[in-house]
Amino acid sequence: MYSGETDKPVSLTEDEVRRYLVENPSFLVENEDLLHRLTPPRLHGGNQVVDFQRYMLERLQLALARYDDYRSAVIAATRANLVSQQQVHMAVITAFDALSLEHLVHVVTHDWVDILDLDAVMLCVEEGAPAPLPGAQVLKRGEIARVMGDEGAFLLRDNLPEASRDLFGPAADLVRAEALVRLAPGDVRGECLLAMGSRDPDHFAPGQGTELLRFLGAMTERLLDRWLTAER
């Protein structure tokens, strides 16, 4: 240590260190990093002996337990993300195999329910759209903007008391979490909405990553435009 006046080292006696620790009994708890630099006493009995070695071991065990919990959480999240990727890729591949526009809408609204492990998938268009989609859910004019806002491309909501029957039809009674993906209009198609719902209230949640939803929406846009152009 150094004195503020002389800037010379100031030595502390053993008694001064002991007295400080007695007066500040939580010092080592609040500065536990020091325990890794101290030489612990040997394990032995005696009522007046504080077993620092045991304390350090307990702290290490707690740290390892926290690390194991963190590692398990990371592994579980990685596995869940991998499963989601595989599901989305399979959904897109299945959509590519559609034989017509009507078949494509059927794949999206029926086959994707099982492939993506959901309870409802709806493709929504507004009434008066330039090119109607057979089998799609028809919304009132301006409904997509009302639901998504002027700029919103994605909307994820969890723990829904009830879902919109306009979007999900009869399946709305099952839906407790939803992911809505706005599909930008194409050359021959008006704006659309891809609505996905799950009975699991935690399946979708605000703040959740949207990379896979973005990919799924982009592929749906392209496939719809391809079939609409082909069938004109």
PDB file of C-alpha atoms in Angstrom:
ATOM      1  CA  MET A   1       0.000   0.000   0.000  1.00  0.00           C
ATOM      2  CA  TYR A   2       1.025   3.670  -0.434  1.00  0.00           C
ATOM      3  CA  SER A   3       0.556   6.744   1.700  1.00  0.00           C
ATOM      4  CA  GLY A   4      -1.201   9.668   0.018  1.00  0.00           C
ATOM      5  CA  GLU A   5       1.268  12.152   1.559  1.00  0.00           C
ATOM      6  CA  THR A   6       4.629  10.417   1.069  1.00  0.00           C
ATOM      7  CA  ASP A   7       3.736   7.993  -1.706  1.00  0.00           C
ATOM      8  CA  LYS A   8       5.782   5.394   0.184  1.00  0.00           C
ATOM      9  CA  PRO A   9       4.760   1.814   0.874  1.00  0.00           C
ATOM     10  CA  VAL A  10       2.802   1.347   4.105  1.00  0.00           C
ATOM     11  CA  SER A  11       3.054  -2.063   5.699  1.00  0.00           C
ATOM     12  CA  LEU A  12       0.182  -3.622   7.589  1.00  0.00           C
ATOM     13  CA  THR A  13       0.911  -5.785  10.563  1.00  0.00           C
ATOM     14  CA  GLU A  14      -0.683  -9.199  10.994  1.00  0.00           C
ATOM     15  CA  ASP A  15      -2.716  -7.838  13.897  1.00  0.00           C
ATOM     16  CA  GLU A  16      -4.053  -4.990  11.747  1.00  0.00           C
ATOM     17  CA  VAL A  17      -5.115  -7.414   8.997  1.00  0.00           C
ATOM     18  CA  ARG A  18      -6.730  -9.693  11.578  1.00  0.00           C
ATOM     19  CA  ARG A  19      -8.533  -6.773  13.227  1.00  0.00           C
ATOM     20  CA  TYR A  20      -9.853  -5.557   9.854  1.00  0.00           C
ATOM     21  CA  LEU A  21     -11.207  -8.999   8.990  1.00  0.00           C
ATOM     22  CA  VAL A  22     -12.842  -9.302  12.415  1.00  0.00           C
ATOM     23  CA  GLU A  23     -14.494  -5.916  11.953  1.00  0.00           C
ATOM     24  CA  ASN A  24     -15.540  -6.820   8.390  1.00  0.00           C
ATOM     25  CA  PRO A  25     -16.619 -10.485   8.597  1.00  0.00           C
ATOM     26  CA  SER A  26     -18.178 -10.490   5.109  1.00  0.00           C
ATOM     27  CA  PHE A  27     -15.033  -9.230   3.383  1.00  0.00           C
ATOM     28  CA  LEU A  28     -13.972 -12.614   1.970  1.00  0.00           C
ATOM     29  CA  VAL A  29     -17.520 -13.429   0.913  1.00  0.00           C
ATOM     30  CA  GLU A  30     -17.720 -10.144  -0.995  1.00  0.00           C
ATOM     31  CA  ASN A  31     -14.247 -10.673  -2.445  1.00  0.00           C
ATOM     32  CA  GLU A  32     -14.368 -14.395  -3.057  1.00  0.00           C
ATOM     33  CA  ASP A  33     -11.777 -14.174  -5.840  1.00  0.00           C
ATOM     34  CA  LEU A  34      -9.204 -13.779  -3.057  1.00  0.00           C
ATOM     35  CA  LEU A  35      -9.984 -17.296  -1.860  1.00  0.00           C
ATOM     36  CA  HIS A  36      -8.386 -18.642  -5.030  1.00  0.00           C
ATOM     37  CA  ARG A  37      -5.152 -16.827  -4.151  1.00  0.00           C
ATOM     38  CA  LEU A  38      -5.022 -17.729  -0.464  1.00  0.00           C
ATOM     39  CA  THR A  39      -3.375 -20.845   0.898  1.00  0.00           C
ATOM     40  CA  PRO A  40      -6.113 -22.740   2.742  1.00  0.00           C
ATOM     41  CA  PRO A  41      -5.376 -24.429   6.089  1.00  0.00           C
ATOM     42  CA  ARG A  42      -5.094 -28.179   6.224  1.00  0.00           C
ATOM     43  CA  LEU A  43      -8.207 -30.080   7.131  1.00  0.00           C
ATOM     44  CA  HIS A  44      -8.247 -30.764  10.869  1.00  0.00           C
ATOM     45  CA  GLY A  45     -10.676 -30.621  13.739  1.00  0.00           C
ATOM     46  CA  GLY A  46     -11.212 -28.046  16.407  1.00  0.00           C
ATOM     47  CA  ASN A  47     -14.128 -25.784  17.177  1.00  0.00           C
ATOM     48  CA  GLN A  48     -12.182 -22.603  16.456  1.00  0.00           C
ATOM     49  CA  VAL A  49     -10.880 -23.661  13.034  1.00  0.00           C
ATOM     50  CA  VAL A  50     -12.547 -22.190   9.937  1.00  0.00           C
ATOM     51  CA  ASP A  51     -12.273 -24.698   7.095  1.00  0.00           C
ATOM     52  CA  PHE A  52     -11.411 -22.465   4.111  1.00  0.00           C
ATOM     53  CA  GLN A  53     -10.610 -25.524   2.017  1.00  0.00           C
ATOM     54  CA  ARG A  54     -14.138 -26.839   2.446  1.00  0.00           C
ATOM     55  CA  TYR A  55     -15.583 -23.403   1.698  1.00  0.00           C
ATOM     56  CA  MET A  56     -13.522 -23.119  -1.493  1.00  0.00           C
ATOM     57  CA  LEU A  57     -14.584 -26.609  -2.549  1.00  0.00           C
ATOM     58  CA  GLU A  58     -18.249 -25.751  -2.029  1.00  0.00           C
ATOM     59  CA  ARG A  59     -17.872 -22.564  -4.081  1.00  0.00           C
ATOM     60  CA  LEU A  60     -16.189 -24.554  -6.846  1.00  0.00           C
ATOM     61  CA  GLN A  61     -18.988 -27.128  -6.805  1.00  0.00           C
ATOM     62  CA  LEU A  62     -21.590 -24.357  -7.090  1.00  0.00           C
ATOM     63  CA  ALA A  63     -19.693 -22.818 -10.017  1.00  0.00           C
ATOM     64  CA  LEU A  64     -19.514 -26.197 -11.765  1.00  0.00           C
ATOM     65  CA  ALA A  65     -23.239 -26.752 -11.187  1.00  0.00           C
ATOM     66  CA  ARG A  66     -24.023 -23.360 -12.764  1.00  0.00           C
ATOM     67  CA  TYR A  67     -21.762 -24.233 -15.697  1.00  0.00           C
ATOM     68  CA  ASP A  68     -23.511 -27.592 -16.160  1.00  0.00           C
ATOM     69  CA  ASP A  69     -26.914 -25.869 -16.147  1.00  0.00           C
ATOM     70  CA  TYR A  70     -25.700 -23.329 -18.713  1.00  0.00           C
ATOM     71  CA  ARG A  71     -24.184 -26.035 -20.910  1.00  0.00           C
ATOM     72  CA  SER A  72     -27.392 -28.089 -20.755  1.00  0.00           C
ATOM     73  CA  ALA A  73     -29.457 -25.035 -21.713  1.00  0.00           C
ATOM     74  CA  VAL A  74     -27.167 -24.288 -24.681  1.00  0.00           C
ATOM     75  CA  ILE A  75     -27.304 -27.901 -25.879  1.00  0.00           C
ATOM     76  CA  ALA A  76     -31.107 -27.984 -25.574  1.00  0.00           C
ATOM     77  CA  ALA A  77     -31.466 -24.690 -27.461  1.00  0.00           C
ATOM     78  CA  THR A  78     -29.098 -25.891 -30.196  1.00  0.00           C
ATOM     79  CA  ARG A  79     -30.997 -29.137 -30.627  1.00  0.00           C
ATOM     80  CA  ALA A  80     -34.346 -27.316 -30.730  1.00  0.00           C
ATOM     81  CA  ASN A  81     -33.004 -24.897 -33.345  1.00  0.00           C
ATOM     82  CA  LEU A  82     -31.694 -27.781 -35.448  1.00  0.00           C
ATOM     83  CA  VAL A  83     -35.087 -29.506 -35.309  1.00  0.00           C
ATOM     84  CA  SER A  84     -36.791 -26.248 -36.349  1.00  0.00           C
ATOM     85  CA  GLN A  85     -34.395 -25.862 -39.290  1.00  0.00           C
ATOM     86  CA  GLN A  86     -35.109 -29.398 -40.456  1.00  0.00           C
ATOM     87  CA  GLN A  87     -38.861 -28.821 -40.183  1.00  0.00           C
ATOM     88  CA  VAL A  88     -38.724 -25.589 -42.190  1.00  0.00           C
ATOM     89  CA  HIS A  89     -36.517 -27.140 -44.870  1.00  0.00           C
ATOM     90  CA  MET A  90     -38.898 -30.085 -45.188  1.00  0.00           C
ATOM     91  CA  ALA A  91     -41.876 -27.718 -45.421  1.00  0.00           C
ATOM     92  CA  VAL A  92     -40.240 -25.799 -48.273  1.00  0.00           C
ATOM     93  CA  ILE A  93     -39.274 -28.988 -50.115  1.00  0.00           C
ATOM     94  CA  THR A  94     -42.862 -30.245 -49.829  1.00  0.00           C
ATOM     95  CA  ALA A  95     -44.169 -26.923 -51.163  1.00  0.00           C
ATOM     96  CA  PHE A  96     -41.802 -27.171 -54.151  1.00  0.00           C
ATOM     97  CA  ASP A  97     -43.434 -30.495 -55.031  1.00  0.00           C
ATOM     98  CA  ALA A  98     -46.876 -28.872 -55.400  1.00  0.00           C
ATOM     99  CA  LEU A  99     -48.517 -29.602 -58.747  1.00  0.00           C
ATOM    100  CA  SER A 100     -50.662 -26.466 -59.012  1.00  0.00           C
ATOM    101  CA  LEU A 101     -51.510 -23.228 -57.225  1.00  0.00           C
ATOM    102  CA  GLU A 102     -54.434 -24.881 -55.468  1.00  0.00           C
ATOM    103  CA  HIS A 103     -52.191 -27.756 -54.430  1.00  0.00           C
ATOM    104  CA  LEU A 104     -49.607 -25.300 -53.097  1.00  0.00           C
ATOM    105  CA  VAL A 105     -52.186 -23.571 -50.886  1.00  0.00           C
ATOM    106  CA  HIS A 106     -53.292 -27.003 -49.653  1.00  0.00           C
ATOM    107  CA  VAL A 107     -49.716 -27.938 -48.788  1.00  0.00           C
ATOM    108  CA  VAL A 108     -49.210 -24.692 -46.866  1.00  0.00           C
ATOM    109  CA  THR A 109     -52.501 -24.841 -44.953  1.00  0.00           C
ATOM    110  CA  HIS A 110     -52.672 -28.586 -44.332  1.00  0.00           C
ATOM    111  CA  ASP A 111     -49.360 -30.395 -44.771  1.00  0.00           C
ATOM    112  CA  TRP A 112     -47.351 -27.721 -43.007  1.00  0.00           C
ATOM    113  CA  VAL A 113     -49.444 -28.196 -39.861  1.00  0.00           C
ATOM    114  CA  ASP A 114     -47.897 -31.642 -39.353  1.00  0.00           C
ATOM    115  CA  ILE A 115     -44.461 -30.844 -40.782  1.00  0.00           C
ATOM    116  CA  LEU A 116     -43.976 -27.779 -38.558  1.00  0.00           C
ATOM    117  CA  ASP A 117     -45.671 -29.402 -35.543  1.00  0.00           C
ATOM    118  CA  LEU A 118     -48.339 -26.710 -35.332  1.00  0.00           C
ATOM    119  CA  ASP A 119     -52.090 -26.641 -34.836  1.00  0.00           C
ATOM    120  CA  ALA A 120     -53.015 -24.202 -37.601  1.00  0.00           C
ATOM    121  CA  VAL A 121     -51.407 -22.655 -40.670  1.00  0.00           C
ATOM    122  CA  MET A 122     -53.441 -20.216 -42.726  1.00  0.00           C
ATOM    123  CA  LEU A 123     -52.674 -18.285 -45.874  1.00  0.00           C
ATOM    124  CA  CYS A 124     -54.686 -15.048 -45.796  1.00  0.00           C
ATOM    125  CA  VAL A 125     -55.522 -12.588 -48.582  1.00  0.00           C
ATOM    126  CA  GLU A 126     -57.663  -9.473 -48.547  1.00  0.00           C
ATOM    127  CA  GLU A 127     -60.916  -9.287 -50.495  1.00  0.00           C
ATOM    128  CA  GLY A 128     -60.552  -7.747 -53.923  1.00  0.00           C
ATOM    129  CA  ALA A 129     -56.968  -8.985 -54.296  1.00  0.00           C
ATOM    130  CA  PRO A 130     -55.572  -8.847 -57.874  1.00  0.00           C
ATOM    131  CA  ALA A 131     -55.319 -12.638 -57.969  1.00  0.00           C
ATOM    132  CA  PRO A 132     -57.452 -14.683 -55.555  1.00  0.00           C
ATOM    133  CA  LEU A 133     -55.877 -17.746 -53.989  1.00  0.00           C
ATOM    134  CA  PRO A 134     -58.108 -20.843 -53.917  1.00  0.00           C
ATOM    135  CA  GLY A 135     -58.359 -22.193 -50.371  1.00  0.00           C
ATOM    136  CA  ALA A 136     -56.961 -19.055 -48.707  1.00  0.00           C
ATOM    137  CA  GLN A 137     -58.605 -17.213 -45.818  1.00  0.00           C
ATOM    138  CA  VAL A 138     -60.206 -13.991 -47.098  1.00  0.00           C
ATOM    139  CA  LEU A 139     -59.819 -10.873 -44.933  1.00  0.00           C
ATOM    140  CA  LYS A 140     -61.453  -7.474 -45.109  1.00  0.00           C
ATOM    141  CA  ARG A 141     -59.582  -4.732 -46.936  1.00  0.00           C
ATOM    142  CA  GLY A 142     -56.918  -3.170 -44.737  1.00  0.00           C
ATOM    143  CA  GLU A 143     -56.981  -6.021 -42.210  1.00  0.00           C
ATOM    144  CA  ILE A 144     -53.332  -6.980 -42.740  1.00  0.00           C
ATOM    145  CA  ALA A 145     -52.177  -3.424 -42.083  1.00  0.00           C
ATOM    146  CA  ARG A 146     -54.416  -3.241 -39.031  1.00  0.00           C
ATOM    147  CA  VAL A 147     -52.975  -6.435 -37.569  1.00  0.00           C
ATOM    148  CA  MET A 148     -49.326  -5.956 -38.562  1.00  0.00           C
ATOM    149  CA  GLY A 149     -48.989  -2.187 -38.573  1.00  0.00           C
ATOM    150  CA  ASP A 150     -47.677  -0.156 -41.482  1.00  0.00           C
ATOM    151  CA  GLU A 151     -44.121  -1.514 -41.397  1.00  0.00           C
ATOM    152  CA  GLY A 152     -44.285  -4.760 -39.420  1.00  0.00           C
ATOM    153  CA  ALA A 153     -43.060  -7.864 -41.254  1.00  0.00           C
ATOM    154  CA  PHE A 154     -43.363 -10.296 -38.322  1.00  0.00           C
ATOM    155  CA  LEU A 155     -45.568 -10.523 -35.271  1.00  0.00           C
ATOM    156  CA  LEU A 156     -45.037 -13.141 -32.571  1.00  0.00           C
ATOM    157  CA  ARG A 157     -47.388 -13.407 -29.626  1.00  0.00           C
ATOM    158  CA  ASP A 158     -47.619 -15.882 -26.758  1.00  0.00           C
ATOM    159  CA  ASN A 159     -50.157 -16.743 -24.051  1.00  0.00           C
ATOM    160  CA  LEU A 160     -53.095 -15.537 -26.115  1.00  0.00           C
ATOM    161  CA  PRO A 161     -56.429 -15.532 -24.289  1.00  0.00           C
ATOM    162  CA  GLU A 162     -57.989 -16.026 -27.716  1.00  0.00           C
ATOM    163  CA  ALA A 163     -56.814 -15.949 -31.312  1.00  0.00           C
ATOM    164  CA  SER A 164     -58.380 -14.113 -34.222  1.00  0.00           C
ATOM    165  CA  ARG A 165     -61.119 -16.113 -35.900  1.00  0.00           C
ATOM    166  CA  ASP A 166     -60.673 -13.908 -38.976  1.00  0.00           C
ATOM    167  CA  LEU A 167     -57.160 -15.291 -39.363  1.00  0.00           C
ATOM    168  CA  PHE A 168     -57.498 -18.864 -38.138  1.00  0.00           C
ATOM    169  CA  GLY A 169     -61.159 -19.652 -38.722  1.00  0.00           C
ATOM    170  CA  PRO A 170     -62.470 -22.572 -36.612  1.00  0.00           C
ATOM    171  CA  ALA A 171     -58.886 -23.399 -35.502  1.00  0.00           C
ATOM    172  CA  ALA A 172     -58.804 -20.153 -33.487  1.00  0.00           C
ATOM    173  CA  ASP A 173     -60.178 -22.018 -30.457  1.00  0.00           C
ATOM    174  CA  LEU A 174     -56.948 -24.058 -30.336  1.00  0.00           C
ATOM    175  CA  VAL A 175     -54.414 -21.289 -30.896  1.00  0.00           C
ATOM    176  CA  ARG A 176     -52.655 -19.840 -27.829  1.00  0.00           C
ATOM    177  CA  ALA A 177     -49.480 -18.601 -29.550  1.00  0.00           C
ATOM    178  CA  GLU A 178     -49.095 -17.222 -33.056  1.00  0.00           C
ATOM    179  CA  ALA A 179     -46.506 -16.151 -35.602  1.00  0.00           C
ATOM    180  CA  LEU A 180     -47.710 -13.863 -38.380  1.00  0.00           C
ATOM    181  CA  VAL A 181     -45.515 -13.317 -41.437  1.00  0.00           C
ATOM    182  CA  ARG A 182     -46.321 -10.563 -43.897  1.00  0.00           C
ATOM    183  CA  LEU A 183     -45.861 -11.577 -47.534  1.00  0.00           C
ATOM    184  CA  ALA A 184     -45.012  -8.603 -49.717  1.00  0.00           C
ATOM    185  CA  PRO A 185     -47.110  -8.212 -52.890  1.00  0.00           C
ATOM    186  CA  GLY A 186     -45.731  -9.582 -56.149  1.00  0.00           C
ATOM    187  CA  ASP A 187     -46.182  -8.629 -59.786  1.00  0.00           C
ATOM    188  CA  VAL A 188     -49.509 -10.463 -60.050  1.00  0.00           C
ATOM    189  CA  ARG A 189     -50.379 -10.890 -56.378  1.00  0.00           C
ATOM    190  CA  GLY A 190     -51.586  -8.639 -53.610  1.00  0.00           C
ATOM    191  CA  GLU A 191     -50.215  -8.580 -50.090  1.00  0.00           C
ATOM    192  CA  CYS A 192     -50.738 -11.817 -48.137  1.00  0.00           C
ATOM    193  CA  LEU A 193     -50.358 -13.021 -44.563  1.00  0.00           C
ATOM    194  CA  LEU A 194     -48.975 -16.358 -43.405  1.00  0.00           C
ATOM    195  CA  ALA A 195     -50.540 -17.119 -40.006  1.00  0.00           C
ATOM    196  CA  MET A 196     -49.167 -19.970 -37.887  1.00  0.00           C
ATOM    197  CA  GLY A 197     -50.700 -20.991 -34.572  1.00  0.00           C
ATOM    198  CA  SER A 198     -49.926 -23.423 -31.767  1.00  0.00           C
ATOM    199  CA  ARG A 199     -51.860 -24.611 -28.745  1.00  0.00           C
ATOM    200  CA  ASP A 200     -48.617 -24.365 -26.755  1.00  0.00           C
ATOM    201  CA  PRO A 201     -48.774 -20.835 -25.248  1.00  0.00           C
ATOM    202  CA  ASP A 202     -44.952 -20.613 -25.279  1.00  0.00           C
ATOM    203  CA  HIS A 203     -44.348 -21.895 -28.812  1.00  0.00           C
ATOM    204  CA  PHE A 204     -43.934 -18.361 -30.205  1.00  0.00           C
ATOM    205  CA  ALA A 205     -42.843 -15.365 -28.161  1.00  0.00           C
ATOM    206  CA  PRO A 206     -41.863 -11.723 -28.735  1.00  0.00           C
ATOM    207  CA  GLY A 207     -38.107 -11.393 -29.103  1.00  0.00           C
ATOM    208  CA  GLN A 208     -37.752 -14.851 -30.595  1.00  0.00           C
ATOM    209  CA  GLY A 209     -35.448 -15.132 -33.613  1.00  0.00           C
ATOM    210  CA  THR A 210     -37.200 -14.682 -36.951  1.00  0.00           C
ATOM    211  CA  GLU A 211     -34.554 -16.000 -39.359  1.00  0.00           C
ATOM    212  CA  LEU A 212     -36.451 -19.216 -40.117  1.00  0.00           C
ATOM    213  CA  LEU A 213     -39.750 -17.346 -40.417  1.00  0.00           C
ATOM    214  CA  ARG A 214     -38.098 -14.901 -42.803  1.00  0.00           C
ATOM    215  CA  PHE A 215     -36.874 -17.793 -44.957  1.00  0.00           C
ATOM    216  CA  LEU A 216     -40.263 -19.518 -44.876  1.00  0.00           C
ATOM    217  CA  GLY A 217     -42.035 -16.311 -45.853  1.00  0.00           C
ATOM    218  CA  ALA A 218     -39.606 -15.543 -48.684  1.00  0.00           C
ATOM    219  CA  MET A 219     -40.000 -19.025 -50.173  1.00  0.00           C
ATOM    220  CA  THR A 220     -43.795 -18.820 -49.907  1.00  0.00           C
ATOM    221  CA  GLU A 221     -43.780 -15.506 -51.775  1.00  0.00           C
ATOM    222  CA  ARG A 222     -41.689 -16.952 -54.609  1.00  0.00           C
ATOM    223  CA  LEU A 223     -43.743 -20.117 -54.949  1.00  0.00           C
ATOM    224  CA  LEU A 224     -47.023 -18.215 -55.007  1.00  0.00           C
ATOM    225  CA  ASP A 225     -45.703 -15.824 -57.647  1.00  0.00           C
ATOM    226  CA  ARG A 226     -44.377 -18.688 -59.753  1.00  0.00           C
ATOM    227  CA  TRP A 227     -47.723 -20.512 -59.811  1.00  0.00           C
ATOM    228  CA  LEU A 228     -49.798 -17.366 -60.263  1.00  0.00           C
ATOM    229  CA  THR A 229     -47.680 -16.405 -63.273  1.00  0.00           C
ATOM    230  CA  ALA A 230     -47.839 -19.923 -64.700  1.00  0.00           C
ATOM    231  CA  GLU A 231     -51.624 -20.146 -64.410  1.00  0.00           C
ATOM    232  CA  ARG A 232     -52.475 -16.738 -65.854  1.00  0.00           C
TER     233      ARG A 232
END
